[in-house]
Short mmCIF file of N, CA and C in Angstrom, two decimals:
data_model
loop_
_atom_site.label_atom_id
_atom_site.label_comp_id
_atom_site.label_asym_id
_atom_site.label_seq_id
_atom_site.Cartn_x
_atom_site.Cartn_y
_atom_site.Cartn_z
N UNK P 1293 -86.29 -146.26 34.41
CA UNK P 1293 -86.42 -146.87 35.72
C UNK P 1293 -86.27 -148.39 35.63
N UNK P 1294 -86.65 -148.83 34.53
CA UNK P 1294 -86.68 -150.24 34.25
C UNK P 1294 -85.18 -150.85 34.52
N UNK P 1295 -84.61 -150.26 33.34
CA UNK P 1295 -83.27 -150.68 32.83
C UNK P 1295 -82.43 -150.42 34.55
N UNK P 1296 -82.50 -149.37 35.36
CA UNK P 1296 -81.80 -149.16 36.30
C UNK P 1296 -82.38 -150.41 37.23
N UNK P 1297 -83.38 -150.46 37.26
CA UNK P 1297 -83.61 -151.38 38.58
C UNK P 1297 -83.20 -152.86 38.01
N UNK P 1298 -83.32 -152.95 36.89
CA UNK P 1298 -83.01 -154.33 36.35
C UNK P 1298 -81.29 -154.51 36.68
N UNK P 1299 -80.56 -153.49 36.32
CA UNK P 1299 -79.01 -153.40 36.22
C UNK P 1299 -79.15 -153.95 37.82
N UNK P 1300 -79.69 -152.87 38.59
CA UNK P 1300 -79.29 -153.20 40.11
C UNK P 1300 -79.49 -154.56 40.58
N UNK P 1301 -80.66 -155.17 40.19
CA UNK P 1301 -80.95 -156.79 40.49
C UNK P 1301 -80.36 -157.20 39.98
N UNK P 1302 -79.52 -157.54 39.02
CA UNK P 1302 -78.78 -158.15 38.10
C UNK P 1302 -77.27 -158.05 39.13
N UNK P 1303 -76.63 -157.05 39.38
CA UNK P 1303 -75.70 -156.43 39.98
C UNK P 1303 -75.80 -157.32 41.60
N UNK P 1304 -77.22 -156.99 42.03
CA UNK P 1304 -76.66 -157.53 43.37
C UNK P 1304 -76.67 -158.70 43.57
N UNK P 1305 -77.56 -159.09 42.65
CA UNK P 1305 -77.19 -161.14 42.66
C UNK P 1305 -76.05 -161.71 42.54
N UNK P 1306 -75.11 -161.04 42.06
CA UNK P 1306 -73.54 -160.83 42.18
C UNK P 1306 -72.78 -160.45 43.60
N UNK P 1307 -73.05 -159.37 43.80
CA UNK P 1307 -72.70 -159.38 45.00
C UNK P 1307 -73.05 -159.80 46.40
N UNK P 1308 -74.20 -159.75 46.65
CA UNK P 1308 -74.68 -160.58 47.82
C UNK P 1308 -74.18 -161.60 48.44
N UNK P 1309 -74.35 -161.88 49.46
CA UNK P 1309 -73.35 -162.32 50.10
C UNK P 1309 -74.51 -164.28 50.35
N UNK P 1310 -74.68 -164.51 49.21
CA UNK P 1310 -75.57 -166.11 49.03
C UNK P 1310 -75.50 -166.84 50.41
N UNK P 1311 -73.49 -167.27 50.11
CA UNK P 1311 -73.23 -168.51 50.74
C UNK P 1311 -73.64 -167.98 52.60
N UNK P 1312 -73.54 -166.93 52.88
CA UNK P 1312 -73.97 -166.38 54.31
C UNK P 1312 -75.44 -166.31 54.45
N UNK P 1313 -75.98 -166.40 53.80
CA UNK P 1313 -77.18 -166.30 54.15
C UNK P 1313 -78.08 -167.40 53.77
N UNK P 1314 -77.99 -168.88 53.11
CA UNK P 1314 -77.47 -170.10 52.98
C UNK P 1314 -77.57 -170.51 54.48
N UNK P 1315 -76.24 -170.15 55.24
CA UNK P 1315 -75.92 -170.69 56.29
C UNK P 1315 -76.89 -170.05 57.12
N UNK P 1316 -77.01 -169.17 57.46
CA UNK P 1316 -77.84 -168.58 58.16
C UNK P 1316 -79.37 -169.13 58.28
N UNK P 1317 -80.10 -169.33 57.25
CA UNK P 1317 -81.30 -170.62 56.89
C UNK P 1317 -81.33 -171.54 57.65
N UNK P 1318 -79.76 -172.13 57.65
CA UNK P 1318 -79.63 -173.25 57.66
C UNK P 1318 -79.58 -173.70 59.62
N UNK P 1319 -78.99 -172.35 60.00
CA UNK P 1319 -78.78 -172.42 61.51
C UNK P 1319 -79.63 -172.02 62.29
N UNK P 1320 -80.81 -171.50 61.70
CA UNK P 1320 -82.18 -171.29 62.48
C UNK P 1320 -83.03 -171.81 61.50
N UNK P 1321 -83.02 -172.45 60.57
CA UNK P 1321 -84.67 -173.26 60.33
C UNK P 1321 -83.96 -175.06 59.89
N UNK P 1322 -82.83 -174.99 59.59
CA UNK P 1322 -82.17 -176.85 59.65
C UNK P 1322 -82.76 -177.22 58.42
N UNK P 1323 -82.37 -176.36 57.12
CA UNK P 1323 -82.25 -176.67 56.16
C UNK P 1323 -81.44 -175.92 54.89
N UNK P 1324 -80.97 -176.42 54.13
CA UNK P 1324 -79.78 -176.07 53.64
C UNK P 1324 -80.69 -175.28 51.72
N UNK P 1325 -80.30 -174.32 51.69
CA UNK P 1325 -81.14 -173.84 50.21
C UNK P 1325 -80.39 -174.21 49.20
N UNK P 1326 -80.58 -174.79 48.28
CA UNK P 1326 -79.96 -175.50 47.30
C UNK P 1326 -79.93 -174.12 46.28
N UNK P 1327 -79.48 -173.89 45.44
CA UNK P 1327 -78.80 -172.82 44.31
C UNK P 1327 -78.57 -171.39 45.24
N UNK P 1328 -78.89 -170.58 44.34
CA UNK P 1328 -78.66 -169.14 44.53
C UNK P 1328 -80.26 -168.58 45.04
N UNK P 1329 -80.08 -168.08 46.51
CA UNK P 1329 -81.43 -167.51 46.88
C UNK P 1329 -81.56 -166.22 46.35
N UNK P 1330 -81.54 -165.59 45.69
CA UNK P 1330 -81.27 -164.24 44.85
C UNK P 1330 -81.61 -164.54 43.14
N UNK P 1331 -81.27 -165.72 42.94
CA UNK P 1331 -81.11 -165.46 41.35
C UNK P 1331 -82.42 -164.82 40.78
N UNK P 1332 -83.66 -165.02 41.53
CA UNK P 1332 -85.14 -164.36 41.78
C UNK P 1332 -85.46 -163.22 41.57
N UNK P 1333 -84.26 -161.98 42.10
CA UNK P 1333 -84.12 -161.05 42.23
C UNK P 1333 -84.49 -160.67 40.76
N UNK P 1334 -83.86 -160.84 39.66
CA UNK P 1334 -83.79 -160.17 38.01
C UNK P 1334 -85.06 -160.29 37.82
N UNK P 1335 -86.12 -161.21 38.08
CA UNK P 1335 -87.04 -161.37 37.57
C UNK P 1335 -88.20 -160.09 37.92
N UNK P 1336 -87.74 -159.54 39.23
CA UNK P 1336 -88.41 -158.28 39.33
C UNK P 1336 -88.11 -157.07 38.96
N UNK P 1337 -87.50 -156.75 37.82
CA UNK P 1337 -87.12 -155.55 37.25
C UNK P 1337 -87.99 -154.39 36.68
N UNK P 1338 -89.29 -155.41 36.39
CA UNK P 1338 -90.05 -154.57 35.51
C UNK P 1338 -91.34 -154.00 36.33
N UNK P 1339 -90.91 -154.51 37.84
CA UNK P 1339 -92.14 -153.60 38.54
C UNK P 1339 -91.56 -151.72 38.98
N UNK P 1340 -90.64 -151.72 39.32
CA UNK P 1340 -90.06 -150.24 39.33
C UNK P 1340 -90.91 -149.32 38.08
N UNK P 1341 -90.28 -149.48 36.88
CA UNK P 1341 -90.74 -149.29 35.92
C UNK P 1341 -92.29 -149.24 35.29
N UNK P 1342 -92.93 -150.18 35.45
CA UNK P 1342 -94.31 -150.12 35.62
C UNK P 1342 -94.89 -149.14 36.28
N UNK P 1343 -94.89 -149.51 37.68
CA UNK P 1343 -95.11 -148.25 38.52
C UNK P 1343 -95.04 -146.88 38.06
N UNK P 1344 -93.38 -146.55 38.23
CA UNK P 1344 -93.87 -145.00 37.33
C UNK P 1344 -94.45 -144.54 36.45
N UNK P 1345 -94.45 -145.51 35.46
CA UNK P 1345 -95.04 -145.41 34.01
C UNK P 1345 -96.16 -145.26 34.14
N UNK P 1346 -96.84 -146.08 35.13
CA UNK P 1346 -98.41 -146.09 35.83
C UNK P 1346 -98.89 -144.93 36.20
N UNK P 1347 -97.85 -144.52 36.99
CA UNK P 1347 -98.29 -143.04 38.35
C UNK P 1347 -98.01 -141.99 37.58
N UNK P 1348 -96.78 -141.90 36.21
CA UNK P 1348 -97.13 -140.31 35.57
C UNK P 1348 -98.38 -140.42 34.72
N UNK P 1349 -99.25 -141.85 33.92
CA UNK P 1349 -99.92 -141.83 32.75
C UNK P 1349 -101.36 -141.36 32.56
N UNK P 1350 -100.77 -140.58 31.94
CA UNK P 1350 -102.05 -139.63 31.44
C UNK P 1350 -102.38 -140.02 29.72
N UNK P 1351 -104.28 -139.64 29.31
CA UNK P 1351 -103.93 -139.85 27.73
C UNK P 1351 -103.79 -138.58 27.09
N UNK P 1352 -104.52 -138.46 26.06
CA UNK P 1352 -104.16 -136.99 25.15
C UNK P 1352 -104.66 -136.17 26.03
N UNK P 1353 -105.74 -136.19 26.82
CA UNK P 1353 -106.83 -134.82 26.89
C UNK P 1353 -106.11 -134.59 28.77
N UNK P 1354 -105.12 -135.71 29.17
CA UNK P 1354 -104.69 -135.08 30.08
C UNK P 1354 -105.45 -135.99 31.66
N UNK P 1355 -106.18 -136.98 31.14
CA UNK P 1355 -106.79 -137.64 32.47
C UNK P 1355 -106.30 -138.85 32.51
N UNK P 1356 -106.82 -138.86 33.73
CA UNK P 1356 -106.17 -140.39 34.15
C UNK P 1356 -106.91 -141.73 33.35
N UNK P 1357 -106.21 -143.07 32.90
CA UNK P 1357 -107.14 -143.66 31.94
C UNK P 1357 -106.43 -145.15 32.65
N UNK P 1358 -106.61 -145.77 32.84
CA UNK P 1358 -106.65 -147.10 33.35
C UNK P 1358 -105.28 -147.62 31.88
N UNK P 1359 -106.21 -147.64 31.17
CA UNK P 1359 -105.12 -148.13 29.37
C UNK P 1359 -104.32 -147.29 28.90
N UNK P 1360 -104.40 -146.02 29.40
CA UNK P 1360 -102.92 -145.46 29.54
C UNK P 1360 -102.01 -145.89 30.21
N UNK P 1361 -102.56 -145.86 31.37
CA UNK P 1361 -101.35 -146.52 32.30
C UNK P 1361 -100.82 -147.76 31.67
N UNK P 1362 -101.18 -148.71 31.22
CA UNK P 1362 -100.97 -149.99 31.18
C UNK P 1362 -100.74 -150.02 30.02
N UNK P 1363 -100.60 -149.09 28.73
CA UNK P 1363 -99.74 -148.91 27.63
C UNK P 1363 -98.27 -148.61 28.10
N UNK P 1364 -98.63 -147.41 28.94
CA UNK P 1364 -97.28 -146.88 29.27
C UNK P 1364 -96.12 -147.37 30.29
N UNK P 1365 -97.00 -148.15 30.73
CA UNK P 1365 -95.95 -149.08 31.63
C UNK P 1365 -95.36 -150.56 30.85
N UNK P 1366 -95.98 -151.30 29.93
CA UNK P 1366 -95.72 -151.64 28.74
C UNK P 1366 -94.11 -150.61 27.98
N UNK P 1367 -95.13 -150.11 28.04
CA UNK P 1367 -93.48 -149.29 27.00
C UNK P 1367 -92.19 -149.12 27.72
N UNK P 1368 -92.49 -148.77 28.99
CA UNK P 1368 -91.27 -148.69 29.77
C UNK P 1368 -90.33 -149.52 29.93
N UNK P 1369 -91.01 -150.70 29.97
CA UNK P 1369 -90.96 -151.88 30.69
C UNK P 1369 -89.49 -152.83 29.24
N UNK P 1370 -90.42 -152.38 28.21
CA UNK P 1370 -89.72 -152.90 26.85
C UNK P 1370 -88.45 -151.96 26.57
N UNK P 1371 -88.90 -150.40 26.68
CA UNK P 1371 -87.74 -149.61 26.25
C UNK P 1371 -86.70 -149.58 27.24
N UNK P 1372 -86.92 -150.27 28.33
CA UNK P 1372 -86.11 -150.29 29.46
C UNK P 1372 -85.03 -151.49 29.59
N UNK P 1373 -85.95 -152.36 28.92
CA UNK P 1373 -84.98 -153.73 28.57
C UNK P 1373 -84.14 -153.48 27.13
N UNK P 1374 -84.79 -152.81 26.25
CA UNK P 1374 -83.88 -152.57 24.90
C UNK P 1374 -82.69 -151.35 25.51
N UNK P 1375 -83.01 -150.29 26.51
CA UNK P 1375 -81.49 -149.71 26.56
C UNK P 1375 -80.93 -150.79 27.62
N UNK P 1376 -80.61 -151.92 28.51
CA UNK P 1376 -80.33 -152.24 29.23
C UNK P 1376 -79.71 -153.46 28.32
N UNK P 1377 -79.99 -154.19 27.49
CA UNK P 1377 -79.42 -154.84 26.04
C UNK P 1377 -78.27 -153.73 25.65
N UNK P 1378 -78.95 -152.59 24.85
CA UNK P 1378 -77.90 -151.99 24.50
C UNK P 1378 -76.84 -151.53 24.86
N UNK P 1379 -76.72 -151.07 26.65
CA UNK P 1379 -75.61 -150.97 27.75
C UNK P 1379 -74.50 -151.47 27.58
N UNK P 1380 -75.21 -153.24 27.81
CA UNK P 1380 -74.40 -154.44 27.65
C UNK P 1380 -74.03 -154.59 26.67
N UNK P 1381 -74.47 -154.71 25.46
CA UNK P 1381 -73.81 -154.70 24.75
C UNK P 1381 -72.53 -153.67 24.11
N UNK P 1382 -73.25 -152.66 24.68
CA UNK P 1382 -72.22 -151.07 24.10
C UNK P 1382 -70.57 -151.71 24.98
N UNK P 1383 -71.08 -152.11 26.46
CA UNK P 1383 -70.23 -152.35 27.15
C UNK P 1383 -69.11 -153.60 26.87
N UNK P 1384 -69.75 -154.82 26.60
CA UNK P 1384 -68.63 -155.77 26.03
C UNK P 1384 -67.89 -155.52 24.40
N UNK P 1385 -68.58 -154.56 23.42
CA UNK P 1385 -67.64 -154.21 22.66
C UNK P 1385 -66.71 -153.26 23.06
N UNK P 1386 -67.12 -152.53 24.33
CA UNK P 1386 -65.77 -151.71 24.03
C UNK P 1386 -65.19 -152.60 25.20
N UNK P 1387 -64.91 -153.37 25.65
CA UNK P 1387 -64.28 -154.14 26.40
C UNK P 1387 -63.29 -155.21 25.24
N UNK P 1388 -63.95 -155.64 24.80
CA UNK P 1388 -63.43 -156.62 23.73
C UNK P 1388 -62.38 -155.57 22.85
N UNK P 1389 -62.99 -154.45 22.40
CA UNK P 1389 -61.90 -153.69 21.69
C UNK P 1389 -60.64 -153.25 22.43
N UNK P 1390 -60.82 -152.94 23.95
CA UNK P 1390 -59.33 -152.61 25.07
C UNK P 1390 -58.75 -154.41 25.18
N UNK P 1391 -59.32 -155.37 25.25
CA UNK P 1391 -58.37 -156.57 25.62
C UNK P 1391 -58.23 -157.09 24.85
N UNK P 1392 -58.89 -157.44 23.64
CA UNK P 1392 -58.09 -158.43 22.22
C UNK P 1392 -57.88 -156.99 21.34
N UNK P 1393 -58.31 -156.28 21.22
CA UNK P 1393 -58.21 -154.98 19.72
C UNK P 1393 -59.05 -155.60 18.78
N UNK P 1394 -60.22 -156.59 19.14
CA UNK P 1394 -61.11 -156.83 17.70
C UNK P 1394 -62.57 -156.75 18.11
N UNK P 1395 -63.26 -156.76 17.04
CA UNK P 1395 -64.62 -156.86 17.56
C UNK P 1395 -65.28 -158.26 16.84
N UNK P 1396 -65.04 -157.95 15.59
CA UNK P 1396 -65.47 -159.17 14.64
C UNK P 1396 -65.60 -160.56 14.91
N UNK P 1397 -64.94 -161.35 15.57
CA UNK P 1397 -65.13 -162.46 15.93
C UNK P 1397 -66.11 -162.94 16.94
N UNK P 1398 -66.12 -161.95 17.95
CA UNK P 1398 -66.96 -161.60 19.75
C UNK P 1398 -68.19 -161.39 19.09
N UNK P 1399 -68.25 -160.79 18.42
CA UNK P 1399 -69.20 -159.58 17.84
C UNK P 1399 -70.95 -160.57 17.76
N UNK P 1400 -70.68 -161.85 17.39
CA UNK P 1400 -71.51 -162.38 17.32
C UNK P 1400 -72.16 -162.75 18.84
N UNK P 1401 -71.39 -163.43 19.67
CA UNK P 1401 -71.36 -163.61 21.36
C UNK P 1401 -72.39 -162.39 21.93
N UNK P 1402 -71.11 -161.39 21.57
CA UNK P 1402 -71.55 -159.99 22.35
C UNK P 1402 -73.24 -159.54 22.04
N UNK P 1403 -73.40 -159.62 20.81
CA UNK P 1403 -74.92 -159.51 20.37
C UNK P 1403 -76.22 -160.83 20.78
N UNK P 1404 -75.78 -161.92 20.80
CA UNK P 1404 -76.87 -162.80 20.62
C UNK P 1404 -77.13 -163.55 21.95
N UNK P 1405 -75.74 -163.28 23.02
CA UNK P 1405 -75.73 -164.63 23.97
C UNK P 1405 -76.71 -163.29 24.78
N UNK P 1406 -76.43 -162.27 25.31
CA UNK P 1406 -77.72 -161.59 26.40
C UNK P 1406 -79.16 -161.49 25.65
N UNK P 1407 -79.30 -161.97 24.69
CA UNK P 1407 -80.97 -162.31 24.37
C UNK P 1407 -81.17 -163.47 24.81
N UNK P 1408 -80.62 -164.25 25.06
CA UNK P 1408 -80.70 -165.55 25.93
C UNK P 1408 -81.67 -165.65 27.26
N UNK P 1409 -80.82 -164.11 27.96
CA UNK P 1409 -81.25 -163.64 29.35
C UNK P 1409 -82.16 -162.81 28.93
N UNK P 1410 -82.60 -161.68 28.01
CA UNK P 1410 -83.17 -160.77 27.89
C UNK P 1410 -84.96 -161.58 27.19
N UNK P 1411 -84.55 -162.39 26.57
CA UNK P 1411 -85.93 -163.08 26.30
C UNK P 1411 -86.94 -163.65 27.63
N UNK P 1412 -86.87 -164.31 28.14
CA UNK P 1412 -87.14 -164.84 29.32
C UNK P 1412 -87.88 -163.77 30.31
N UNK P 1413 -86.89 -163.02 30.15
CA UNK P 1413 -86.70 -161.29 31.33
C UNK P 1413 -88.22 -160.91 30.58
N UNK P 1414 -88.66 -160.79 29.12
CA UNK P 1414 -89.44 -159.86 28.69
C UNK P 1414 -90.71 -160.41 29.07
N UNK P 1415 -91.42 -161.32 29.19
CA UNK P 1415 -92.93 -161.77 29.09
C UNK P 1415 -93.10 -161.64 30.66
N UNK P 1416 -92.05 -161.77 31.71
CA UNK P 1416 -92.49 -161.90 33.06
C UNK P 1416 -92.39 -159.98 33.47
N UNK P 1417 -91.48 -159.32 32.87
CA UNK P 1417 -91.84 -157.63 32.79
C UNK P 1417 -92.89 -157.15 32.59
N UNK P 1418 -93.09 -157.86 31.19
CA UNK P 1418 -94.63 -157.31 31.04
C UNK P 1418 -95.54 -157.47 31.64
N UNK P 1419 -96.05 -159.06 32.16
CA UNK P 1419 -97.15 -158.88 33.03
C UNK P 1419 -96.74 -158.35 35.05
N UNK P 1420 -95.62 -158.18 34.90
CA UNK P 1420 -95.31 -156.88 36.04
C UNK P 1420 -95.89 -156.11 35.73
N UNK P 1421 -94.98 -155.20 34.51
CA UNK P 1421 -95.68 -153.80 34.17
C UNK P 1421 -97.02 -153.70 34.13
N UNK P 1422 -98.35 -154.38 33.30
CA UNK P 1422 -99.07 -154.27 33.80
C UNK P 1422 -100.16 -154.17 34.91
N UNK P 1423 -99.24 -155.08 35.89
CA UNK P 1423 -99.98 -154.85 36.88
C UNK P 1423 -99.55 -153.72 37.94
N UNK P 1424 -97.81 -153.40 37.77
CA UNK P 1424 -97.55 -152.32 38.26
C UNK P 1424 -97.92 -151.43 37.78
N UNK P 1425 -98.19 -150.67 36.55
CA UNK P 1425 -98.81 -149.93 36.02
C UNK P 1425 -100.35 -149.47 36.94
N UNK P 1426 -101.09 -150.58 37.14
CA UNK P 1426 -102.46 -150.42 37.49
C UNK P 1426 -102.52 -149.89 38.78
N UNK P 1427 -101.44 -150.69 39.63
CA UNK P 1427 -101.41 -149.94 40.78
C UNK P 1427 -100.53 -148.49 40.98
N UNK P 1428 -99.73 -147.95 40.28
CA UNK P 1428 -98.67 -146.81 39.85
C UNK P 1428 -100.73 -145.53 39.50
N UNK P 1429 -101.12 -146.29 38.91
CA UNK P 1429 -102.53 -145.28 38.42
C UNK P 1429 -103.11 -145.33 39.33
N UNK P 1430 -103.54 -146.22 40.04
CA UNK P 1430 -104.49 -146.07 41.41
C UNK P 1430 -104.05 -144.91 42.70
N UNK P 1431 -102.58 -145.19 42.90
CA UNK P 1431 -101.56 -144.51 43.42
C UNK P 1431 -101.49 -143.37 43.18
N UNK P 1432 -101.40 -142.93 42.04
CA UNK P 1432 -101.81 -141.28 41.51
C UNK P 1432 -103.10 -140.91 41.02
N UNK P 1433 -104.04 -141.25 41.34
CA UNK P 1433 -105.37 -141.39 41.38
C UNK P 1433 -105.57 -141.15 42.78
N UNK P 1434 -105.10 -141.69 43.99
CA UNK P 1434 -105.33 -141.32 45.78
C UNK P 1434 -105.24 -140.22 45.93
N UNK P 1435 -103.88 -139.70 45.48
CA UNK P 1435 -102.70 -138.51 45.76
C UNK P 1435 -103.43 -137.27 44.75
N UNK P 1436 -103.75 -137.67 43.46
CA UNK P 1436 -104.84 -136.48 43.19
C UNK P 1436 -105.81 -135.68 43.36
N UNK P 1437 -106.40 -136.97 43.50
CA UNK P 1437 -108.25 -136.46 44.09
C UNK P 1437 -108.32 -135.87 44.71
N UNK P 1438 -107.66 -135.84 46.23
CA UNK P 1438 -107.70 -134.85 47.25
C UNK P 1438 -107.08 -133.86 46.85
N UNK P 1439 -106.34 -133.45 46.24
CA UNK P 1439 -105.83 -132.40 45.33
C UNK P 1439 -106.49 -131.27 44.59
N UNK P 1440 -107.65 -132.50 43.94
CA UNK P 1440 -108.57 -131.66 42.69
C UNK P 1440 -109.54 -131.40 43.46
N UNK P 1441 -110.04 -132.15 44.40
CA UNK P 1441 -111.51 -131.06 45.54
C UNK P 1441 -110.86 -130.25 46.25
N UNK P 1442 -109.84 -130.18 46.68
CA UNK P 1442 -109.94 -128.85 47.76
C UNK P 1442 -109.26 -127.73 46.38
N UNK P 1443 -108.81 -127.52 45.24
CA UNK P 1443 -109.00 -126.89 44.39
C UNK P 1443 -109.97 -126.23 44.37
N UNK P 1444 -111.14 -127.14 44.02
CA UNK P 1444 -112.51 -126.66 43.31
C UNK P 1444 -113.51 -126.18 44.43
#
């Protein structure tokens, strides 16, 4: 969930339509936004992820645990950014191999320049994930309870 919602923020900060909505600011509040109002967007990748990680986490014996959740949204959060690294990267070598035919030279680029972006990305995930996590457990903690009394 991580890696997808991250791709998608990443993705639409690209596409979005900035310079229109820029102007739009600008023609009902009379001020002009200096950079990219989106670039913001990446930085929330790791609450998707959290969340679920939160709302399935259970520990061994099967209950709900506050530090489960917030391990497991942790993990998501990391394994979500390591396949979302690896994507990219899977993706510009085989790109580099269809337009030059080499890898060896790129090879260094292709590996080291998205830890650039991916470092930064990790410490503000994590304290997402944890806190999405907490609320992802509270969340399936509501939706249970009433579940487990009219059971019993």
């Amino acid at each position: 969930m991580t890696a997808i919602s991250t791709g998608v923020l990443i993705i639409s900060t690209v596409l979005l339509p900035s310079d229109e909505i820029k102007t739009l600011i600008l023609e009902h509040f009379g001020w002009w936004w200096s950079g990219d109002p989106f670039v913001q967007l990446r930085f929330l990748g790791g609450l998707p992820g959290g969340f679920v990680a939160g709302y399935l986490a259970r520990d061994h014996w099967g209950r709900d645990e506050w530090g489960a959740a917030m391990k497991y949204g942790v993990y998501a959060v990391l394994f979500g950014l390591a396949l979302l690294f690896a994507a990219f990267v899977l993706y510009n070598i085989v790109r580099s191999l269809l337009t030059a035919g080499m890898i060896l030279p790129p090879l260094y680029l292709i590996t080291v320049v998205p830890l650039v972006y991916a470092i930064p990305l990790a410490p503000a995930y994590v304290v997402e994930a944890l806190v999405a996590a907490i609320i992802g457990n509270g969340c399936s903690r509501l939706i249970r309870d009433p579940e487990m009394e009219s059971s019993s």
